[in-house]
PDB file of C-alpha atoms in Angstrom:
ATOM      1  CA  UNK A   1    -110.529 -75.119 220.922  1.00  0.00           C
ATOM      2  CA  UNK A   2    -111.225 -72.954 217.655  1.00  0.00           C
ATOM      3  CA  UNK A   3    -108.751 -71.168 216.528  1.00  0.00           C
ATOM      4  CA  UNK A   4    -109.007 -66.989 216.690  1.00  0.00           C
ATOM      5  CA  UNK A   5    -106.674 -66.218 213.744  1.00  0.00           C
ATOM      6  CA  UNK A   6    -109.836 -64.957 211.660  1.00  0.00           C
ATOM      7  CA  UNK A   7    -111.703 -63.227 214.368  1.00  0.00           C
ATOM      8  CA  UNK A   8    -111.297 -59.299 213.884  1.00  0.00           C
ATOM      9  CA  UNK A   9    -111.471 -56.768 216.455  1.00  0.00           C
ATOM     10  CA  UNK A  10    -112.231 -53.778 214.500  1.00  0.00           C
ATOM     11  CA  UNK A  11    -114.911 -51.454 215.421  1.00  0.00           C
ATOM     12  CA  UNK A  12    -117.809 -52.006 213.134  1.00  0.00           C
ATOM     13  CA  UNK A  13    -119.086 -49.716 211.290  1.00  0.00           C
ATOM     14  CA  UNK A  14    -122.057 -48.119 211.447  1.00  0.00           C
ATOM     15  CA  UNK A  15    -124.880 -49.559 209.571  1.00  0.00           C
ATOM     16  CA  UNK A  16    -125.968 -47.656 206.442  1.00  0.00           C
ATOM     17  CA  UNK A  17    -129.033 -45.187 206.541  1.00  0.00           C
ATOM     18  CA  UNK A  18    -131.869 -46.187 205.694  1.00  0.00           C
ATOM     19  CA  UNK A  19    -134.798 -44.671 203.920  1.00  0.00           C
ATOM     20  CA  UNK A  20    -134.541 -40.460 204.659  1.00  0.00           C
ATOM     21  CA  UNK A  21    -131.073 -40.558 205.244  1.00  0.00           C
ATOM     22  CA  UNK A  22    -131.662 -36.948 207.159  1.00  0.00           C
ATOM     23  CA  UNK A  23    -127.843 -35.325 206.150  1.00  0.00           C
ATOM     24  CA  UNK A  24    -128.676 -31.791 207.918  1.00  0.00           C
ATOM     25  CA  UNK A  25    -125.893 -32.320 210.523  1.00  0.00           C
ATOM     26  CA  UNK A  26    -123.270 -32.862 207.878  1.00  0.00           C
ATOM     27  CA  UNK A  27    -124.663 -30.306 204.926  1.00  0.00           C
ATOM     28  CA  UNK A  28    -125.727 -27.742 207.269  1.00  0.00           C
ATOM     29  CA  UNK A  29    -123.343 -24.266 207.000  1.00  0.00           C
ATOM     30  CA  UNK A  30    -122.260 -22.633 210.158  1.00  0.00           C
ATOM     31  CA  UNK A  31    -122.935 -18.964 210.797  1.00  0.00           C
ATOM     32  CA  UNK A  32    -119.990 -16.261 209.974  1.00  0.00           C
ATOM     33  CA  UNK A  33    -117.280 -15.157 211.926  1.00  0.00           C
ATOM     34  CA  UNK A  34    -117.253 -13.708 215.690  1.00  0.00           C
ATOM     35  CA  UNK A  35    -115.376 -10.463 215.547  1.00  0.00           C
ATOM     36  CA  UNK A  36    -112.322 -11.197 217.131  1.00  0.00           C
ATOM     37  CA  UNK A  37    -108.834 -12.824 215.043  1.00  0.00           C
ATOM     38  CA  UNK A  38    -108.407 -16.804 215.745  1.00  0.00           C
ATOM     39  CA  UNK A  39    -105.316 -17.923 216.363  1.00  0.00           C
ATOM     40  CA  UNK A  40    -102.850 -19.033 213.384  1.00  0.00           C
ATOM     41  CA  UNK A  41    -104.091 -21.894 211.208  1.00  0.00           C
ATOM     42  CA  UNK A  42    -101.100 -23.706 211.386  1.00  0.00           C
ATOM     43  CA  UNK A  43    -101.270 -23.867 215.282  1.00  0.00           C
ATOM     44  CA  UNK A  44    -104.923 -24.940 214.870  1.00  0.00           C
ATOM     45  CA  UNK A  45    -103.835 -27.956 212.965  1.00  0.00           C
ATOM     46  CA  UNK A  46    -100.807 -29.044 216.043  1.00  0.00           C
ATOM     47  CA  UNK A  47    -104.096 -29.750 218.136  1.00  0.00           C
ATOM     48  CA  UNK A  48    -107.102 -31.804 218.330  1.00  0.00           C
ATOM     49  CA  UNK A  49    -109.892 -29.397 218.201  1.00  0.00           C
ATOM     50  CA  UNK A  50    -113.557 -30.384 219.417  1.00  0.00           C
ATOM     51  CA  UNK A  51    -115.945 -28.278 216.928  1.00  0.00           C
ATOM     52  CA  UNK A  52    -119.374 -28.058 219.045  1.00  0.00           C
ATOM     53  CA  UNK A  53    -120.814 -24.838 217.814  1.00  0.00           C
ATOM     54  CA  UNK A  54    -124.071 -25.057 216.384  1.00  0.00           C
ATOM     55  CA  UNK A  55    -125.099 -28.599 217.430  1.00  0.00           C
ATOM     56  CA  UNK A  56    -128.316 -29.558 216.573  1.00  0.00           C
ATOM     57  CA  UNK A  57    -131.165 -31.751 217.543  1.00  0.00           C
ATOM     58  CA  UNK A  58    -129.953 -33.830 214.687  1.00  0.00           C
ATOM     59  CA  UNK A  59    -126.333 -34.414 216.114  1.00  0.00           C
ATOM     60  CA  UNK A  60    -127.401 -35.312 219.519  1.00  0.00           C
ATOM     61  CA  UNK A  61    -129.453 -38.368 217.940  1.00  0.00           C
ATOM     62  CA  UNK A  62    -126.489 -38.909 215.797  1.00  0.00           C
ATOM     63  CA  UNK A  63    -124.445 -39.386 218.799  1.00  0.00           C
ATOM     64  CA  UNK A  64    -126.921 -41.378 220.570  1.00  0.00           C
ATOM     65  CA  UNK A  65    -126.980 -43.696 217.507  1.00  0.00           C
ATOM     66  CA  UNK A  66    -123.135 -43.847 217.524  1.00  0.00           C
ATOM     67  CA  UNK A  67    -122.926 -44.526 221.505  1.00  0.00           C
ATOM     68  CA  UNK A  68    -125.761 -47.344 221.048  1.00  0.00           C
ATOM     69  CA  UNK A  69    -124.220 -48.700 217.892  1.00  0.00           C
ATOM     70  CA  UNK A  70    -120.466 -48.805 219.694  1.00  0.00           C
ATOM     71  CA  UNK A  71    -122.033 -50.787 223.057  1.00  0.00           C
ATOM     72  CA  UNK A  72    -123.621 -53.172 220.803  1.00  0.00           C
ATOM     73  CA  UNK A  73    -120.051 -53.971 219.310  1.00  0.00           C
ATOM     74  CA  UNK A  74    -118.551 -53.979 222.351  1.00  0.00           C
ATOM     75  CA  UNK A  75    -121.221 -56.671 224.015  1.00  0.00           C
ATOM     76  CA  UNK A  76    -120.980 -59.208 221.040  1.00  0.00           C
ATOM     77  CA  UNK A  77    -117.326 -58.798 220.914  1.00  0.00           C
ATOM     78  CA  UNK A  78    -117.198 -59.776 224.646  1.00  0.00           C
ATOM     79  CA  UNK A  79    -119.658 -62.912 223.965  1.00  0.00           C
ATOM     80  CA  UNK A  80    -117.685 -63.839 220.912  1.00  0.00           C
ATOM     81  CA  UNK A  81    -114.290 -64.186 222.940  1.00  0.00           C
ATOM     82  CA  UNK A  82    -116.408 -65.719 226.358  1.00  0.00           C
ATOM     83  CA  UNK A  83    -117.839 -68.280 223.810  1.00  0.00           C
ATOM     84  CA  UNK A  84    -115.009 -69.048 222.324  1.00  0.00           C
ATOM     85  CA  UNK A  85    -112.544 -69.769 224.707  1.00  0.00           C
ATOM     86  CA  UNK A  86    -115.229 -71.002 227.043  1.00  0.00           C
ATOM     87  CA  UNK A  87    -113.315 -75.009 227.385  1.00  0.00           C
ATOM     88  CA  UNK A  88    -109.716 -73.609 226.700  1.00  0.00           C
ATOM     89  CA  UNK A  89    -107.743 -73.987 230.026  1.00  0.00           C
ATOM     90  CA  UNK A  90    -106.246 -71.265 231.858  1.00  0.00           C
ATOM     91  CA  UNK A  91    -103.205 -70.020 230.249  1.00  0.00           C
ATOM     92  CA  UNK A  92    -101.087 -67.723 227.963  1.00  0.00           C
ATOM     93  CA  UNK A  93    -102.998 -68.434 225.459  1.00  0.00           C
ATOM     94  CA  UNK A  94    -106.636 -67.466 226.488  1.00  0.00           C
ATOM     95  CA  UNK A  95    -105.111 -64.644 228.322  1.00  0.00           C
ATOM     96  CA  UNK A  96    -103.911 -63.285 225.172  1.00  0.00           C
ATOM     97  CA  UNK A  97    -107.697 -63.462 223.682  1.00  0.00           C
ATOM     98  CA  UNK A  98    -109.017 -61.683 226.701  1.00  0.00           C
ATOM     99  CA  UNK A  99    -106.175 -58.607 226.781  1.00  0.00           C
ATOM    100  CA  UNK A 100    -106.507 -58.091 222.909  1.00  0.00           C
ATOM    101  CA  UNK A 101    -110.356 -58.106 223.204  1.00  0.00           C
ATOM    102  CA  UNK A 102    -109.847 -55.612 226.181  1.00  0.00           C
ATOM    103  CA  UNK A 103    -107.648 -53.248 224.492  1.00  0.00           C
ATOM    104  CA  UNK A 104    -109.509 -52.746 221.626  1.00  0.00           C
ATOM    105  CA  UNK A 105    -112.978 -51.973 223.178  1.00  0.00           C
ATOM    106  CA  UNK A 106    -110.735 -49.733 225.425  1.00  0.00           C
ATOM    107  CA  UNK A 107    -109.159 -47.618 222.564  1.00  0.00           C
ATOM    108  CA  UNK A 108    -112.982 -47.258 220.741  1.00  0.00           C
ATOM    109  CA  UNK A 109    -114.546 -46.151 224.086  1.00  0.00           C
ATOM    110  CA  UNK A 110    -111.727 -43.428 224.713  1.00  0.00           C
ATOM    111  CA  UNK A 111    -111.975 -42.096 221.329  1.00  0.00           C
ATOM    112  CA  UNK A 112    -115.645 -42.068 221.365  1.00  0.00           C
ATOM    113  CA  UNK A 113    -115.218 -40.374 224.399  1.00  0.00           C
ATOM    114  CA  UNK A 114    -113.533 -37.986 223.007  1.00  0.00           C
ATOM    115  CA  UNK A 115    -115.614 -37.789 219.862  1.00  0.00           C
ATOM    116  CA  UNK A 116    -118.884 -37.244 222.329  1.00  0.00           C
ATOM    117  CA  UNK A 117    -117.245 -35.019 225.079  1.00  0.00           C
ATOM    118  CA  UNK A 118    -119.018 -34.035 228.189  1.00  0.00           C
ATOM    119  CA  UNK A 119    -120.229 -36.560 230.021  1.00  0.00           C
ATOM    120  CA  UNK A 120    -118.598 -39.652 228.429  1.00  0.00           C
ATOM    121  CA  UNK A 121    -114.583 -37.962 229.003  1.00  0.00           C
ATOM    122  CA  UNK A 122    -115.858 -37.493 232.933  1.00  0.00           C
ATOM    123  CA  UNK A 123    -117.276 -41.544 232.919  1.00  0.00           C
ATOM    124  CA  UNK A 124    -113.820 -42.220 231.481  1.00  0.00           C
ATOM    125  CA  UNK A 125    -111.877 -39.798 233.611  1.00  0.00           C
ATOM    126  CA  UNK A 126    -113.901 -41.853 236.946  1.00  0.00           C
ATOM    127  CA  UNK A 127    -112.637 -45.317 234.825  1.00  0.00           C
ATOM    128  CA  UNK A 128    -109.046 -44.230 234.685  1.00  0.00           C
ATOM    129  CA  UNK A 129    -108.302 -44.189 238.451  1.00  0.00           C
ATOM    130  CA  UNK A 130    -110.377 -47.537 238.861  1.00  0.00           C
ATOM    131  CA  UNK A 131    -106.716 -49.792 238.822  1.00  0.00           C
ATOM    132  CA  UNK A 132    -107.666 -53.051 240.212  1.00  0.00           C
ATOM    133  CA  UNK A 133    -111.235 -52.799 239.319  1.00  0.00           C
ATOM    134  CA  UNK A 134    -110.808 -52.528 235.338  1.00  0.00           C
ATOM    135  CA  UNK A 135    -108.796 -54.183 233.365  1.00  0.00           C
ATOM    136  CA  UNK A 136    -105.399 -52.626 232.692  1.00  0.00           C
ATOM    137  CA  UNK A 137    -106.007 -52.311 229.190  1.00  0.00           C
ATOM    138  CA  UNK A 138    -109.316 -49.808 230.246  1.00  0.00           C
ATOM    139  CA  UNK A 139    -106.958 -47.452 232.602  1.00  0.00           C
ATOM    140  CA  UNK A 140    -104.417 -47.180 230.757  1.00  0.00           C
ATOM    141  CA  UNK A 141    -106.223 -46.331 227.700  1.00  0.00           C
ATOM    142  CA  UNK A 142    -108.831 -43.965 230.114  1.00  0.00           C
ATOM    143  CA  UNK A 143    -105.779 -42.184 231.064  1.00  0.00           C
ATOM    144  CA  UNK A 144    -105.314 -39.757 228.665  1.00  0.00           C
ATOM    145  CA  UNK A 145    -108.723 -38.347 228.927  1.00  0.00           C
ATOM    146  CA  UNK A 146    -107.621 -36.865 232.488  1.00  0.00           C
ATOM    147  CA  UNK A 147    -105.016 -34.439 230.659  1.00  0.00           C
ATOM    148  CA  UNK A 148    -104.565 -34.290 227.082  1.00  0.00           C
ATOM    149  CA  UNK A 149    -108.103 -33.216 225.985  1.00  0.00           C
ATOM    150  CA  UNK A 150    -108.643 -31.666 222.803  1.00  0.00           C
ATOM    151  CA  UNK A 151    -109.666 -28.090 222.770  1.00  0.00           C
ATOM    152  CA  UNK A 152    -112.277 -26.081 221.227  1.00  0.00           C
ATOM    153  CA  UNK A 153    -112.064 -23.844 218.642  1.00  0.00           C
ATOM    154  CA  UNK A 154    -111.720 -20.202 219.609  1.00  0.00           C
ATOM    155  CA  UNK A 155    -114.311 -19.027 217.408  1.00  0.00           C
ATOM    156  CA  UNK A 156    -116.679 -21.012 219.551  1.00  0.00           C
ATOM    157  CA  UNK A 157    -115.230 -20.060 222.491  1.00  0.00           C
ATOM    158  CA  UNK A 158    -116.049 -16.660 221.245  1.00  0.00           C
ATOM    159  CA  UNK A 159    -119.935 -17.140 219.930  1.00  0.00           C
ATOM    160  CA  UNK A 160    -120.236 -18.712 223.860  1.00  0.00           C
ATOM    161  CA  UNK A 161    -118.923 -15.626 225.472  1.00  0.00           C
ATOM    162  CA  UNK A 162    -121.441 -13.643 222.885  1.00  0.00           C
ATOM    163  CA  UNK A 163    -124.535 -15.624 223.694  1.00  0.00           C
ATOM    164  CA  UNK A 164    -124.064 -15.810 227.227  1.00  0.00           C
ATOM    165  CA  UNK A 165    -123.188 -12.085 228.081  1.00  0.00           C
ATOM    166  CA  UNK A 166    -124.482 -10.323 224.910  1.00  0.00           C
ATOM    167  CA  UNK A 167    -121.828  -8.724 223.353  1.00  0.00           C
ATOM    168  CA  UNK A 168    -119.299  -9.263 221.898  1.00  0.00           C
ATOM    169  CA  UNK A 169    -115.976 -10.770 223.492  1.00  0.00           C
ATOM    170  CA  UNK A 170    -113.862  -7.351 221.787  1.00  0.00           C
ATOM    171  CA  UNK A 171    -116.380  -5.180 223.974  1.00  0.00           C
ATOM    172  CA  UNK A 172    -115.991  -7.251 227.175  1.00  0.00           C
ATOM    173  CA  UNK A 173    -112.291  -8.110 226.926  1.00  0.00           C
ATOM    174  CA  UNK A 174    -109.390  -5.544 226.133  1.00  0.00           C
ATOM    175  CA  UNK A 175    -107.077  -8.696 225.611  1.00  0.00           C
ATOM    176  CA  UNK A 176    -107.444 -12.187 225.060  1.00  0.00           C
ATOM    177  CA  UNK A 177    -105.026 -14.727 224.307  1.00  0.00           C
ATOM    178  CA  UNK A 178    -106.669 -17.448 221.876  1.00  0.00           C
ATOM    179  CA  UNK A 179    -104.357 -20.051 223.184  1.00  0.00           C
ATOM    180  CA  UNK A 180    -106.416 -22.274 226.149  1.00  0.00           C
ATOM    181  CA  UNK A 181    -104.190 -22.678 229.372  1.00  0.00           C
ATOM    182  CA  UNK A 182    -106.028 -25.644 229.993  1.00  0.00           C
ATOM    183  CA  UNK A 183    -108.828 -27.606 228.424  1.00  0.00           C
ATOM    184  CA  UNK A 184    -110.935 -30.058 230.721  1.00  0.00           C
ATOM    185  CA  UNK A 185    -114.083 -31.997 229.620  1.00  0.00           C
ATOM    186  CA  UNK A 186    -116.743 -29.175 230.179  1.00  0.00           C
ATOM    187  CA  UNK A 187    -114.765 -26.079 230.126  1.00  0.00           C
ATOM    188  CA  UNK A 188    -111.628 -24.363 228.655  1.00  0.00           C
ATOM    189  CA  UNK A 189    -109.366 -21.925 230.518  1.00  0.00           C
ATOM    190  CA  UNK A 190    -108.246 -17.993 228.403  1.00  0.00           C
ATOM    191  CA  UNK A 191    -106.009 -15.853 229.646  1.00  0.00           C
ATOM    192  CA  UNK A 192    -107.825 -12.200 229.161  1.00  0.00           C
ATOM    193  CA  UNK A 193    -108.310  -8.632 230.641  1.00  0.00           C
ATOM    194  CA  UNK A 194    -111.128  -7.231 231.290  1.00  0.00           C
ATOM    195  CA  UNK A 195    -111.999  -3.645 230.011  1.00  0.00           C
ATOM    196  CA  UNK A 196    -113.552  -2.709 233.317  1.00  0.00           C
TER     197      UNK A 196
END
């Protein structure tokens, strides 16, 4: 059997733009402040924040071209390992292959799960509690997206509550603590009092 000492099993990277190389998603300046005080920067930087405001059309292609890009890695690395240990006998050794080949497609899909929110943190929440079905390395790995989700900034949280009532949150809310009880993959939790 060949020997795997020179295969890698780093993500790839993504190909380099071609031609227009369209860079409005990562030029393009956000809009100014909500009117309400965000939390401390220093406790900003203890968490991993998700920064959705403002996403365009541009970003959601950008994300489609990351998700396609990342499956394509993932389905050669799988052929790569199935074709190389295709006449190696059952053992240690070929075990080893498969496990390192799983936990390192697990650990890219998690953190572009986490990169891409919504949808893809609920397909790997669902993944997470498949033990027996998935490898372990995929569980495991999955398992983090059920409670340690990064949370959004609160001056998005703020331009949300803005948009979808139409005021602002300092006219709806008396108080409002900036600090997220919880944070799950489609909504975040605020303690606050209403003025009413």
């Amino acid at each position: 059997h060949a020997p795997l000492a020179t295969t890698t099993w780093q993500y790839e990277p993504e190909p380099p733009k071609r031609g227009l190389g369209f860079a409005c998603c990562t030029v393009r300046q956000k809009p100014g402040s909500v009117e309400m005080p965000g939390p401390r920067e220093e406790e900003q930087e203890k968490k991993v924040i998700w920064d959705t405001a403002d996403l365009t059309w541009w970003d959601f292609q950008r994300r489609r071209w990351k998700t396609l890009w990342l499956m394509r890695t993932v389905y050669f690395r799988y052929k790569s390992v199935q074709e190389s240990t295709e006449g190696w006998p059952e053992g240690p050794e070929r075990e080893k292959v498969w496990v390192d080949c799983h936990t390192v497609s697990a650990r890219e899909l998690r953190i572009h799960a986490e990169e891409a929110k919504g949808l893809f943190i609920k397909a790997g929440q669902v993944m997470s509690a498949m033990v027996g079905t998935l490898p372990d390395a995929f569980t495991s790995e999955f398992l983090s997206l059920t409670d340690h989700l990064p949370v959004s900034r609160i001056e998005e949280v703020y331009r949300i509550i803005q948009r979808t009532f139409r005021q602002p949150p300092k006219v709806i809310f008396s108080e409002f603590d900036p600090e997220p009880l919880a944070s799950a993959s489609i909504a975040q939790v605020h303690r606050a009092r209403l003025r009413s």
